[in-house]
């Protein structure tokens, strides 16, 4: 056992934290208002190597795994999660490409999104596999992007990529506006590419869920930290509000929830990086993040009292964005379904010896 | 026991429902999309006035008649109004929050002068109650705004924030202290009329939700007001009277705020249920169980609000019940809106769906008029003698 972070990862954390502090922090309201982050930021992100963390070495990427990505996502999202999403052009569409095929598919995706103006690929988790022969019609009410170059549909055992016939309509999204926001429509589109393979699909779902979960960790952390520091400075009834037990316990609970969620995410990511099946672990890590987000976001606002309700402080944005993040990665119910089904069929998750019922 | 609604109340609730559907909800959505409060000359306000809103319950020359079951009646109306739009409800013209204080403590001249224009208003008129300051909200005894006597005037100095309707109010009932060191004992309430020199720097805050009404900060700089603008006049009992009056303004409203929260939660529940039925999601046990749980919690919160109001009508103490109603209503409505977001999924990600607005709006209910923590402190004092 070792809960420490390796040197290489540590360096990465520092790089991401520095980038976040210098380039993202303080700009989040502007990014939100402009619905974009600007090309200069994309360049800076690519220059320090953050854009290609999980890209295979053959494509000049760092070929790192899910754990590294999760740690970087948390750092960036803690500063501005909308920007963190906008910066990641392929986002979780990388995972079906990687898991089903590998470098070649990633290269094609990269080419698709390449261009002077930022274009993104969007991943949609689906509960049923599409018939590869049939045209694809689909309506998605909201995705956090404006310019969409490709839509990756990921089912239980298959994936397909649509690159043409994508219609979008911009909208004023509830959160994550820094990365845009639109409704998405595919009308009898044909798949440009398709893949089959249950294991690859399962791993792609798992990695994509962790991508979302780790973004949530960043925002959870930001709201925990901001409200904790505020509570140490704000006084009511003759002492810092943090020293009123009712609030002190709330702050403690929030930090416990963050730590619990983070460890689930890290363990799941580590298992994936070891090549293990972490379907259950990654689904339940996302569930844990979404459940924490339900109350940690509003608690951040609550700790600031009336000030929290005003746009002058970041906590109201955290609260909104935590909820919108929870709609990604297939959402809560799909993750619960996956985790539940694993409990039915898989190895009991907490056992380290033979499960009781199976003992001879 | 009798859980039925009085026919008169039922009729009034139905009138609110019609008005809410036709006018309140659209006005609320409009303000939300615009991101700023409904302007003073918005046609909604004139129509609201014509409908009979925006008036005082004070009757000149009479001691205000208190109808039987008034609090329960008010509760049902509050729930229904907030169901359609809580922000618009607060934005409505009328003497609003300070009315109760003026009725309870004001001199006859003050009632005449400040509530008089609300008897049969010629145009939409507003008033507001200004307690909160940038550095003191929950700890209302710690406010820093001072009032000093100078010849024939009170001179007010300080800053207030988040005050509902401040910049459009005819007058503001401002809470100030005669001596900061004496805490609550030295607090008094003062009528400050709009336009008084020294009253200014109005800044309408950008809020997360409830955008239909303005929450405004302002300053008082050597603001001179006549001596008779002290609520209750010079003769009011000295110790704690001012603080108590101010607190009464809030206390009376607690179960009503709870009921508003329940109304908002009910709106969220309706959206979720409607969506779940339309899409067939309701057939999924996981979804159905959550909706059942939410409707159960909303019903129980409503009953707690009702009981707190019923105690008021019985002239029995309700400190505990009122705080419970406020705390629980706020909590449950947030949960209902949150659940709605989950059930509507991507649809809720679009920022222009009612459920998304409700999620932002309901958050305020746990902050305004005594935060959830403060309600718990009050209940803990009652239950386990939590020391002050
Ligand atoms: C939409 C909106 C409208 C409003 N309208 C008005 C208005 O019209 N007039 C007016 O006067 N005010 C108004 N307010 C202000 C409101 O009453 C205050 O925001 C509220 O009382 C909380 O005060 P605060 O914001 O200063 O928070 P603080 O008092 O700073 O509290 C911060 C946090 O500390 C907690 N806390 C404080 N004391 C304790 C304790 N003893 N134990 C445990 N926790 C504690 C609080 O619960 C809160 O979570 C409005 C606020 C909002 C959001």
Short mmCIF file of N, CA and C and ligand atoms in Angstrom, two decimals, chain A residues 230-231 234-237 239-248 250 299-310, chain B residues 86 90 97-98 127-140 160-166 173 175 207-210 213-216 250 361 363-377 381 386, ligand 1:
data_model
loop_
_atom_site.label_atom_id
_atom_site.label_comp_id
_atom_site.label_asym_id
_atom_site.label_seq_id
_atom_site.Cartn_x
_atom_site.Cartn_y
_atom_site.Cartn_z
N UNK A 230 -13.43 31.28 4.34
CA UNK A 230 -14.36 32.36 4.64
C UNK A 230 -14.86 32.23 6.07
N UNK A 231 -15.19 31.01 6.44
CA UNK A 231 -15.75 30.78 7.78
C UNK A 231 -14.74 31.08 8.88
N UNK A 234 -14.95 35.29 8.79
CA UNK A 234 -16.22 35.95 9.05
C UNK A 234 -16.62 35.76 10.51
N UNK A 235 -17.01 36.84 11.16
CA UNK A 235 -17.40 36.70 12.56
C UNK A 235 -18.89 36.92 12.76
N UNK A 236 -19.47 36.14 13.66
CA UNK A 236 -20.84 36.37 14.11
C UNK A 236 -20.92 35.91 15.56
N UNK A 237 -21.64 36.61 16.35
CA UNK A 237 -21.79 36.30 17.78
C UNK A 237 -20.43 36.21 18.47
N UNK A 239 -17.39 35.46 17.48
CA UNK A 239 -16.28 34.58 17.08
C UNK A 239 -16.42 34.20 15.62
N UNK A 240 -15.33 33.64 15.06
CA UNK A 240 -15.44 33.22 13.66
C UNK A 240 -16.60 32.24 13.51
N UNK A 241 -17.35 32.36 12.42
CA UNK A 241 -18.51 31.47 12.27
C UNK A 241 -18.06 30.01 12.25
N UNK A 242 -16.82 29.78 11.82
CA UNK A 242 -16.30 28.40 11.80
C UNK A 242 -16.23 27.82 13.21
N UNK A 243 -16.20 28.66 14.20
CA UNK A 243 -16.09 28.16 15.57
C UNK A 243 -17.45 27.91 16.23
N UNK A 244 -18.52 28.15 15.49
CA UNK A 244 -19.82 27.68 15.97
C UNK A 244 -19.92 26.22 15.55
N UNK A 245 -20.23 25.39 16.54
CA UNK A 245 -20.13 23.95 16.26
C UNK A 245 -20.99 23.51 15.08
N UNK A 246 -22.18 24.11 14.96
CA UNK A 246 -23.07 23.72 13.86
C UNK A 246 -22.38 23.87 12.52
N UNK A 247 -21.64 24.93 12.38
CA UNK A 247 -20.96 25.18 11.11
C UNK A 247 -19.65 24.39 11.04
N UNK A 248 -18.98 24.29 12.17
CA UNK A 248 -17.72 23.54 12.20
C UNK A 248 -17.97 22.10 11.74
N UNK A 250 -20.39 21.01 9.89
CA UNK A 250 -20.73 21.00 8.47
C UNK A 250 -19.46 21.04 7.62
N UNK A 299 -24.02 23.66 0.46
CA UNK A 299 -23.45 24.00 1.76
C UNK A 299 -22.40 25.11 1.64
N UNK A 300 -21.68 25.09 0.52
CA UNK A 300 -20.70 26.15 0.30
C UNK A 300 -21.40 27.51 0.27
N UNK A 301 -22.52 27.56 -0.43
CA UNK A 301 -23.31 28.79 -0.48
C UNK A 301 -23.82 29.14 0.92
N UNK A 302 -24.31 28.12 1.59
CA UNK A 302 -24.89 28.32 2.92
C UNK A 302 -23.88 28.94 3.89
N UNK A 303 -22.66 28.49 3.83
CA UNK A 303 -21.65 28.98 4.77
C UNK A 303 -21.40 30.47 4.56
N UNK A 304 -21.55 30.92 3.33
CA UNK A 304 -21.36 32.35 3.09
C UNK A 304 -22.63 33.15 3.36
N UNK A 305 -23.70 32.48 3.73
CA UNK A 305 -24.95 33.19 4.02
C UNK A 305 -25.43 33.95 2.80
N UNK A 306 -25.94 35.15 3.01
CA UNK A 306 -26.46 35.95 1.90
C UNK A 306 -25.40 36.22 0.84
N UNK A 307 -24.16 36.38 1.28
CA UNK A 307 -23.08 36.65 0.33
C UNK A 307 -22.92 35.50 -0.67
N UNK A 308 -23.17 34.29 -0.18
CA UNK A 308 -23.03 33.12 -1.03
C UNK A 308 -24.00 33.12 -2.19
N UNK A 309 -25.14 33.78 -2.00
CA UNK A 309 -26.19 33.81 -3.01
C UNK A 309 -25.89 34.82 -4.12
N UNK A 310 -24.87 35.63 -3.89
CA UNK A 310 -24.55 36.70 -4.85
C UNK A 310 -23.42 36.26 -5.79
N UNK B 86 -41.75 32.55 -6.43
CA UNK B 86 -41.48 33.18 -5.15
C UNK B 86 -40.81 34.55 -5.32
N UNK B 90 -42.26 38.26 -3.85
CA UNK B 90 -41.54 39.24 -3.04
C UNK B 90 -41.48 40.58 -3.78
N UNK B 97 -42.32 43.50 4.17
CA UNK B 97 -41.73 43.01 5.41
C UNK B 97 -41.93 43.92 6.62
N UNK B 98 -41.78 45.25 6.50
CA UNK B 98 -41.88 46.07 7.71
C UNK B 98 -43.30 46.30 8.21
N UNK B 127 -42.23 49.27 0.25
CA UNK B 127 -41.48 49.65 1.44
C UNK B 127 -40.55 48.50 1.76
N UNK B 128 -39.52 48.74 2.55
CA UNK B 128 -38.61 47.64 2.84
C UNK B 128 -38.08 47.72 4.26
N UNK B 129 -37.54 46.61 4.70
CA UNK B 129 -36.97 46.54 6.03
C UNK B 129 -35.48 46.26 5.91
N UNK B 130 -34.67 47.14 6.48
CA UNK B 130 -33.22 47.05 6.28
C UNK B 130 -32.51 46.74 7.58
N UNK B 131 -32.16 45.49 7.71
CA UNK B 131 -31.43 45.04 8.90
C UNK B 131 -30.00 44.65 8.53
N UNK B 132 -29.87 43.74 7.56
CA UNK B 132 -28.57 43.13 7.26
C UNK B 132 -27.53 44.15 6.80
N UNK B 133 -26.30 43.91 7.24
CA UNK B 133 -25.17 44.76 6.85
C UNK B 133 -24.06 43.88 6.29
N UNK B 134 -23.12 44.50 5.57
CA UNK B 134 -22.06 43.67 4.99
C UNK B 134 -21.37 42.80 6.04
N UNK B 135 -21.23 43.31 7.26
CA UNK B 135 -20.50 42.52 8.24
C UNK B 135 -21.40 41.90 9.30
N UNK B 136 -22.69 42.05 9.21
CA UNK B 136 -23.58 41.44 10.21
C UNK B 136 -24.91 41.04 9.61
N UNK B 137 -25.16 39.72 9.62
CA UNK B 137 -26.44 39.22 9.13
C UNK B 137 -27.12 38.41 10.22
N UNK B 138 -26.65 37.18 10.39
CA UNK B 138 -27.23 36.32 11.43
C UNK B 138 -27.12 36.98 12.80
N UNK B 139 -25.99 37.55 13.06
CA UNK B 139 -25.75 38.20 14.35
C UNK B 139 -26.31 39.62 14.28
N UNK B 140 -27.63 39.68 14.30
CA UNK B 140 -28.29 40.96 14.06
C UNK B 140 -28.02 41.96 15.18
N UNK B 160 -26.00 49.09 4.46
CA UNK B 160 -26.89 47.92 4.51
C UNK B 160 -26.72 47.12 3.23
N UNK B 161 -27.05 45.84 3.29
CA UNK B 161 -26.95 45.06 2.05
C UNK B 161 -28.06 44.02 1.94
N UNK B 162 -28.28 43.59 0.71
CA UNK B 162 -29.27 42.55 0.34
C UNK B 162 -30.69 42.97 0.70
N UNK B 163 -31.00 44.24 0.71
CA UNK B 163 -32.32 44.68 1.17
C UNK B 163 -33.32 44.63 0.01
N UNK B 164 -34.37 43.83 0.24
CA UNK B 164 -35.35 43.59 -0.82
C UNK B 164 -36.13 44.86 -1.18
N UNK B 165 -36.00 45.31 -2.41
CA UNK B 165 -36.79 46.43 -2.90
C UNK B 165 -36.33 47.80 -2.43
N UNK B 166 -35.11 47.91 -1.90
CA UNK B 166 -34.69 49.17 -1.27
C UNK B 166 -34.76 50.38 -2.20
N UNK B 173 -37.53 51.04 6.46
CA UNK B 173 -37.45 50.93 7.91
C UNK B 173 -36.06 50.40 8.23
N UNK B 175 -32.82 49.60 10.57
CA UNK B 175 -32.42 49.23 11.92
C UNK B 175 -31.06 49.85 12.23
N UNK B 207 -27.74 38.30 -8.35
CA UNK B 207 -28.04 37.13 -7.53
C UNK B 207 -28.04 35.85 -8.33
N UNK B 208 -27.94 34.76 -7.59
CA UNK B 208 -27.99 33.44 -8.19
C UNK B 208 -29.41 33.08 -8.64
N UNK B 209 -30.38 33.52 -7.88
CA UNK B 209 -31.77 33.19 -8.20
C UNK B 209 -32.69 34.27 -7.67
N UNK B 210 -34.00 34.00 -7.66
CA UNK B 210 -34.99 34.97 -7.20
C UNK B 210 -34.72 36.34 -7.81
N UNK B 213 -37.00 40.13 -7.94
CA UNK B 213 -36.97 41.30 -7.05
C UNK B 213 -35.55 41.74 -6.79
N UNK B 214 -35.43 43.01 -6.48
CA UNK B 214 -34.08 43.54 -6.27
C UNK B 214 -33.62 43.32 -4.83
N UNK B 215 -32.38 42.89 -4.70
CA UNK B 215 -31.72 42.84 -3.40
C UNK B 215 -30.62 43.87 -3.50
N UNK B 216 -30.69 44.87 -2.64
CA UNK B 216 -29.92 46.08 -2.89
C UNK B 216 -29.10 46.47 -1.68
N UNK B 250 -39.24 39.24 11.69
CA UNK B 250 -38.77 37.98 11.12
C UNK B 250 -39.54 36.78 11.68
N UNK B 361 -33.36 29.18 -7.14
CA UNK B 361 -34.26 29.96 -6.27
C UNK B 361 -34.37 29.37 -4.86
N UNK B 363 -32.41 27.78 -3.06
CA UNK B 363 -31.25 27.90 -2.15
C UNK B 363 -31.42 29.06 -1.18
N UNK B 364 -32.03 30.13 -1.65
CA UNK B 364 -32.15 31.31 -0.80
C UNK B 364 -33.01 31.04 0.42
N UNK B 365 -33.90 30.07 0.32
CA UNK B 365 -34.85 29.86 1.41
C UNK B 365 -34.17 29.41 2.70
N UNK B 366 -32.98 28.85 2.55
CA UNK B 366 -32.25 28.43 3.75
C UNK B 366 -31.35 29.56 4.28
N UNK B 367 -31.40 30.69 3.62
CA UNK B 367 -30.54 31.82 4.03
C UNK B 367 -31.38 32.97 4.58
N UNK B 368 -32.43 33.31 3.85
CA UNK B 368 -33.19 34.51 4.23
C UNK B 368 -33.93 34.32 5.56
N UNK B 369 -34.11 35.43 6.25
CA UNK B 369 -34.89 35.48 7.49
C UNK B 369 -34.50 34.39 8.49
N UNK B 370 -33.21 34.35 8.75
CA UNK B 370 -32.69 33.37 9.71
C UNK B 370 -32.24 32.12 8.99
N UNK B 371 -30.93 31.91 8.89
CA UNK B 371 -30.41 30.76 8.14
C UNK B 371 -30.84 29.45 8.82
N UNK B 372 -30.64 28.38 8.09
CA UNK B 372 -30.96 27.06 8.64
C UNK B 372 -30.22 26.81 9.95
N UNK B 373 -28.98 27.27 10.01
CA UNK B 373 -28.20 27.07 11.25
C UNK B 373 -28.83 27.84 12.40
N UNK B 374 -29.24 29.07 12.11
CA UNK B 374 -29.82 29.89 13.18
C UNK B 374 -31.13 29.26 13.67
N UNK B 375 -31.91 28.70 12.76
CA UNK B 375 -33.15 28.01 13.18
C UNK B 375 -32.80 26.85 14.12
N UNK B 376 -31.73 26.18 13.79
CA UNK B 376 -31.34 25.03 14.63
C UNK B 376 -30.83 25.50 15.98
N UNK B 377 -30.14 26.62 15.99
CA UNK B 377 -29.70 27.19 17.27
C UNK B 377 -30.92 27.52 18.13
N UNK B 381 -31.87 25.76 21.66
CA UNK B 381 -32.08 26.50 22.92
C UNK B 381 -33.31 25.95 23.63
N UNK B 386 -29.36 25.11 24.87
CA UNK B 386 -28.08 25.58 24.30
C UNK B 386 -27.83 27.01 24.78
C1 LIG C 1 -32.22 36.82 -1.51
C2 LIG C 1 -31.99 37.50 -0.21
C3 LIG C 1 -32.85 38.52 0.23
C4 LIG C 1 -32.65 39.19 1.45
N1 LIG C 1 -33.50 40.20 1.84
C5 LIG C 1 -33.25 40.91 2.98
C6 LIG C 1 -34.04 42.04 3.37
O1 LIG C 1 -35.00 42.38 2.68
N2 LIG C 1 -33.73 42.71 4.50
C7 LIG C 1 -32.69 42.35 5.29
O2 LIG C 1 -32.45 42.99 6.29
N3 LIG C 1 -31.89 41.28 4.94
C8 LIG C 1 -32.15 40.57 3.82
N4 LIG C 1 -31.32 39.49 3.45
C9 LIG C 1 -30.19 39.15 4.28
C10 LIG C 1 -30.36 37.87 5.08
O3 LIG C 1 -31.28 38.07 6.12
C11 LIG C 1 -28.98 37.46 5.58
O4 LIG C 1 -28.22 37.07 4.47
C12 LIG C 1 -29.03 36.31 6.57
O5 LIG C 1 -29.59 36.74 7.77
C13 LIG C 1 -27.65 35.74 6.86
O6 LIG C 1 -26.74 36.73 7.21
P1 LIG C 1 -25.32 36.84 6.47
O7 LIG C 1 -25.57 36.81 5.03
O8 LIG C 1 -24.60 38.00 6.99
O9 LIG C 1 -24.57 35.51 6.87
P2 LIG C 1 -23.69 35.31 8.20
O10 LIG C 1 -24.44 35.78 9.37
O11 LIG C 1 -22.34 35.82 7.94
O12 LIG C 1 -23.65 33.73 8.25
C14 LIG C 1 -22.72 32.98 7.51
C15 LIG C 1 -22.88 31.53 7.90
O13 LIG C 1 -22.63 31.37 9.29
C16 LIG C 1 -23.70 30.66 9.90
N5 LIG C 1 -23.83 31.03 11.30
C17 LIG C 1 -23.93 32.27 11.82
N6 LIG C 1 -24.08 32.21 13.15
C18 LIG C 1 -24.08 30.89 13.48
C19 LIG C 1 -24.21 30.16 14.71
N7 LIG C 1 -24.38 30.78 15.86
N8 LIG C 1 -24.17 28.81 14.65
C20 LIG C 1 -24.02 28.16 13.47
N9 LIG C 1 -23.88 28.79 12.30
C21 LIG C 1 -23.92 30.13 12.31
C22 LIG C 1 -24.89 31.03 9.06
O14 LIG C 1 -25.94 30.11 9.20
C23 LIG C 1 -24.31 31.03 7.67
O15 LIG C 1 -24.27 29.73 7.18
C24 LIG C 1 -31.54 38.83 2.25
C25 LIG C 1 -30.68 37.79 1.81
C26 LIG C 1 -30.89 37.14 0.61
C27 LIG C 1 -29.96 36.04 0.17
#
